Amino acid sequence: TEKMEEEKILSRIPLEFRQSAKLRALTCLAVLFHGFPTEDNGHVHESFSCSMRTGESHHFDPKLFRQAVLSFQSDVEVPSEEVLKEYVLKILLPHCLRLTIYGNGPSTRDARGSRGEYETALGISVHPEHSKPRQSPIPDPLLPPQHHSIEAVCHASAILRRVKLLKACQYISRGDGISPNQVEAIARTKEVCDLKGLPVWWCPWLHDTALVVEAATKGLFSVFGVRDEHATFAPAPIEAFLRQSFATGRSALPSSNDTQANRMDMWIKKESEKFPELQEIERRLSLFCDAVTAKAANGPDRYINLPMFDHG
């Protein structure tokens, strides 16, 4: 019966993915880094235009996702957007859900957490790390659960969360469920203004909004590939923002001589080059999307900020 069930699952997987482990791996990595779009024709509200990297307001969609898969390795034959969408939504995400709930055990009776023989930094595995054959470090629907490492289980949880997080970013940036003015008002609340671990220049109503728009249009962590030329996050605009905030106007720090002014210039330049790590960006997006959707969204558009155990 178990073998028949496995064969039934395999028969639903598109042929292109059954024949190429590399394609399955690249698609999984693309979802892990970018999320996956659940809508095809969304756009950023015009009030958020100043936060966009380019004039392109179209949301990250299956076509852009396909380009993202190709960007990892261009010599792989990537199927159409429709086939990719079918594989991710109907095969990969359900597989990730199974791994997240049951772990890497072959059955619920042997699921992760039912025995404590093999404790790891990320959780409890039902078998030693690494067994033979070596376990997969990422979710692979063609492999049974017991051939997945505990890291694959954590990646499965992250994939589910990031697909939901991208959906929340696109919901917020559309501006139809909650207005841009409401988004800015929430960004100024005490809950969102906790900036622990972020650079001194981080301003929630500027940088959180720009981060959400960038994620909604180019994929969750696309900012890392374009930071140097980003209209909001490049060192030059951040340096200008720091200078305006700390070197001029009412909030200027005291400066008594040229030496102090030179130190200020050095400090501004040093701070403008700082940028959060990927996990910090994800936690920030998660906090912000939770706060915004809590005020306006219900059902599938609501995002809840849960502990990210895979962050360690």
PDB file of N, CA and C in Angstrom, residues 267-307:
ATOM      1  N   TRP A 267      32.043  58.816  10.014  1.00  0.00           N
ATOM      2  CA  TRP A 267      30.997  58.015  10.656  1.00  0.00           C
ATOM      3  C   TRP A 267      29.832  57.779   9.701  1.00  0.00           C
ATOM      4  N   ILE A 268      29.422  58.827   9.005  1.00  0.00           N
ATOM      5  CA  ILE A 268      28.314  58.710   8.051  1.00  0.00           C
ATOM      6  C   ILE A 268      28.654  57.719   6.951  1.00  0.00           C
ATOM      7  N   LYS A 269      29.851  57.808   6.413  1.00  0.00           N
ATOM      8  CA  LYS A 269      30.261  56.894   5.343  1.00  0.00           C
ATOM      9  C   LYS A 269      30.285  55.447   5.835  1.00  0.00           C
ATOM     10  N   LYS A 270      30.815  55.249   7.040  1.00  0.00           N
ATOM     11  CA  LYS A 270      30.904  53.903   7.604  1.00  0.00           C
ATOM     12  C   LYS A 270      29.518  53.313   7.832  1.00  0.00           C
ATOM     13  N   GLU A 271      28.605  54.116   8.391  1.00  0.00           N
ATOM     14  CA  GLU A 271      27.261  53.629   8.690  1.00  0.00           C
ATOM     15  C   GLU A 271      26.457  53.372   7.422  1.00  0.00           C
ATOM     16  N   SER A 272      26.685  54.180   6.388  1.00  0.00           N
ATOM     17  CA  SER A 272      25.915  54.028   5.152  1.00  0.00           C
ATOM     18  C   SER A 272      26.234  52.729   4.430  1.00  0.00           C
ATOM     19  N   GLU A 273      27.381  52.154   4.712  1.00  0.00           N
ATOM     20  CA  GLU A 273      27.792  50.902   4.059  1.00  0.00           C
ATOM     21  C   GLU A 273      27.245  49.668   4.770  1.00  0.00           C
ATOM     22  N   LYS A 274      26.655  49.842   5.941  1.00  0.00           N
ATOM     23  CA  LYS A 274      26.110  48.711   6.687  1.00  0.00           C
ATOM     24  C   LYS A 274      24.752  48.305   6.113  1.00  0.00           C
ATOM     25  N   PHE A 275      24.491  47.000   6.155  1.00  0.00           N
ATOM     26  CA  PHE A 275      23.200  46.496   5.686  1.00  0.00           C
ATOM     27  C   PHE A 275      22.881  45.206   6.427  1.00  0.00           C
ATOM     28  N   PRO A 276      21.607  44.986   6.774  1.00  0.00           N
ATOM     29  CA  PRO A 276      21.248  43.780   7.531  1.00  0.00           C
ATOM     30  C   PRO A 276      21.549  42.490   6.774  1.00  0.00           C
ATOM     31  N   GLU A 277      21.790  41.421   7.524  1.00  0.00           N
ATOM     32  CA  GLU A 277      21.965  40.096   6.942  1.00  0.00           C
ATOM     33  C   GLU A 277      20.603  39.550   6.492  1.00  0.00           C
ATOM     34  N   LEU A 278      20.639  38.465   5.709  1.00  0.00           N
ATOM     35  CA  LEU A 278      19.401  37.904   5.152  1.00  0.00           C
ATOM     36  C   LEU A 278      18.398  37.540   6.243  1.00  0.00           C
ATOM     37  N   GLN A 279      18.859  36.892   7.298  1.00  0.00           N
ATOM     38  CA  GLN A 279      17.921  36.497   8.348  1.00  0.00           C
ATOM     39  C   GLN A 279      17.311  37.707   9.046  1.00  0.00           C
ATOM     40  N   GLU A 280      18.086  38.777   9.206  1.00  0.00           N
ATOM     41  CA  GLU A 280      17.548  40.003   9.800  1.00  0.00           C
ATOM     42  C   GLU A 280      16.492  40.620   8.886  1.00  0.00           C
ATOM     43  N   ILE A 281      16.734  40.576   7.569  1.00  0.00           N
ATOM     44  CA  ILE A 281      15.762  41.101   6.615  1.00  0.00           C
ATOM     45  C   ILE A 281      14.467  40.293   6.693  1.00  0.00           C
ATOM     46  N   GLU A 282      14.591  38.979   6.767  1.00  0.00           N
ATOM     47  CA  GLU A 282      13.385  38.148   6.851  1.00  0.00           C
ATOM     48  C   GLU A 282      12.605  38.428   8.128  1.00  0.00           C
ATOM     49  N   ARG A 283      13.301  38.546   9.251  1.00  0.00           N
ATOM     50  CA  ARG A 283      12.606  38.840  10.510  1.00  0.00           C
ATOM     51  C   ARG A 283      11.941  40.209  10.469  1.00  0.00           C
ATOM     52  N   ARG A 284      12.594  41.175   9.803  1.00  0.00           N
ATOM     53  CA  ARG A 284      12.024  42.516   9.706  1.00  0.00           C
ATOM     54  C   ARG A 284      10.769  42.507   8.830  1.00  0.00           C
ATOM     55  N   LEU A 285      10.854  41.850   7.674  1.00  0.00           N
ATOM     56  CA  LEU A 285       9.680  41.728   6.807  1.00  0.00           C
ATOM     57  C   LEU A 285       8.536  41.042   7.541  1.00  0.00           C
ATOM     58  N   SER A 286       8.875  39.989   8.281  1.00  0.00           N
ATOM     59  CA  SER A 286       7.862  39.228   8.997  1.00  0.00           C
ATOM     60  C   SER A 286       7.174  40.085  10.063  1.00  0.00           C
ATOM     61  N   LEU A 287       7.959  40.832  10.834  1.00  0.00           N
ATOM     62  CA  LEU A 287       7.404  41.716  11.861  1.00  0.00           C
ATOM     63  C   LEU A 287       6.495  42.771  11.241  1.00  0.00           C
ATOM     64  N   PHE A 288       6.965  43.385  10.150  1.00  0.00           N
ATOM     65  CA  PHE A 288       6.217  44.463   9.511  1.00  0.00           C
ATOM     66  C   PHE A 288       4.922  43.941   8.882  1.00  0.00           C
ATOM     67  N   CYS A 289       5.004  42.824   8.162  1.00  0.00           N
ATOM     68  CA  CYS A 289       3.816  42.271   7.520  1.00  0.00           C
ATOM     69  C   CYS A 289       2.781  41.801   8.541  1.00  0.00           C
ATOM     70  N   ASP A 290       3.241  41.264   9.650  1.00  0.00           N
ATOM     71  CA  ASP A 290       2.328  40.884  10.727  1.00  0.00           C
ATOM     72  C   ASP A 290       1.583  42.110  11.242  1.00  0.00           C
ATOM     73  N   ALA A 291       2.323  43.178  11.534  1.00  0.00           N
ATOM     74  CA  ALA A 291       1.706  44.383  12.087  1.00  0.00           C
ATOM     75  C   ALA A 291       0.693  45.001  11.122  1.00  0.00           C
ATOM     76  N   VAL A 292       1.032  45.039   9.830  1.00  0.00           N
ATOM     77  CA  VAL A 292       0.145  45.674   8.847  1.00  0.00           C
ATOM     78  C   VAL A 292      -1.083  44.811   8.565  1.00  0.00           C
ATOM     79  N   THR A 293      -0.886  43.522   8.302  1.00  0.00           N
ATOM     80  CA  THR A 293      -2.033  42.679   7.952  1.00  0.00           C
ATOM     81  C   THR A 293      -2.944  42.428   9.152  1.00  0.00           C
ATOM     82  N   ALA A 294      -2.422  42.566  10.370  1.00  0.00           N
ATOM     83  CA  ALA A 294      -3.267  42.400  11.553  1.00  0.00           C
ATOM     84  C   ALA A 294      -4.362  43.460  11.605  1.00  0.00           C
ATOM     85  N   LYS A 295      -4.101  44.619  11.002  1.00  0.00           N
ATOM     86  CA  LYS A 295      -5.059  45.726  11.034  1.00  0.00           C
ATOM     87  C   LYS A 295      -6.117  45.627   9.939  1.00  0.00           C
ATOM     88  N   ALA A 296      -5.806  44.885   8.851  1.00  0.00           N
ATOM     89  CA  ALA A 296      -6.700  44.961   7.701  1.00  0.00           C
ATOM     90  C   ALA A 296      -7.057  43.634   7.058  1.00  0.00           C
ATOM     91  N   ALA A 297      -6.234  42.626   7.223  1.00  0.00           N
ATOM     92  CA  ALA A 297      -6.417  41.404   6.442  1.00  0.00           C
ATOM     93  C   ALA A 297      -7.081  40.298   7.252  1.00  0.00           C
ATOM     94  N   ASN A 298      -7.842  39.490   6.543  1.00  0.00           N
ATOM     95  CA  ASN A 298      -8.439  38.300   7.125  1.00  0.00           C
ATOM     96  C   ASN A 298      -8.175  37.130   6.190  1.00  0.00           C
ATOM     97  N   GLY A 299      -8.295  35.913   6.719  1.00  0.00           N
ATOM     98  CA  GLY A 299      -8.151  34.738   5.868  1.00  0.00           C
ATOM     99  C   GLY A 299      -6.774  34.610   5.268  1.00  0.00           C
ATOM    100  N   PRO A 300      -6.679  34.312   3.965  1.00  0.00           N
ATOM    101  CA  PRO A 300      -5.382  34.014   3.342  1.00  0.00           C
ATOM    102  C   PRO A 300      -4.426  35.199   3.279  1.00  0.00           C
ATOM    103  N   ASP A 301      -4.932  36.427   3.405  1.00  0.00           N
ATOM    104  CA  ASP A 301      -4.050  37.596   3.337  1.00  0.00           C
ATOM    105  C   ASP A 301      -3.423  37.939   4.685  1.00  0.00           C
ATOM    106  N   ARG A 302      -3.869  37.330   5.740  1.00  0.00           N
ATOM    107  CA  ARG A 302      -3.322  37.596   7.072  1.00  0.00           C
ATOM    108  C   ARG A 302      -2.001  36.869   7.232  1.00  0.00           C
ATOM    109  N   TYR A 303      -0.963  37.602   7.667  1.00  0.00           N
ATOM    110  CA  TYR A 303       0.338  36.998   7.928  1.00  0.00           C
ATOM    111  C   TYR A 303       0.613  37.062   9.425  1.00  0.00           C
ATOM    112  N   ILE A 304       1.037  35.931   9.994  1.00  0.00           N
ATOM    113  CA  ILE A 304       1.326  35.867  11.429  1.00  0.00           C
ATOM    114  C   ILE A 304       2.811  35.600  11.624  1.00  0.00           C
ATOM    115  N   ASN A 305       3.439  36.438  12.403  1.00  0.00           N
ATOM    116  CA  ASN A 305       4.871  36.329  12.670  1.00  0.00           C
ATOM    117  C   ASN A 305       5.124  35.276  13.742  1.00  0.00           C
ATOM    118  N   LEU A 306       5.613  34.123  13.311  1.00  0.00           N
ATOM    119  CA  LEU A 306       5.874  33.008  14.233  1.00  0.00           C
ATOM    120  C   LEU A 306       7.380  32.862  14.437  1.00  0.00           C
ATOM    121  N   PRO A 307       7.801  32.216  15.517  1.00  0.00           N
ATOM    122  CA  PRO A 307       9.244  31.990  15.735  1.00  0.00           C
ATOM    123  C   PRO A 307       9.880  31.247  14.566  1.00  0.00           C
TER     124      PRO A 307
END
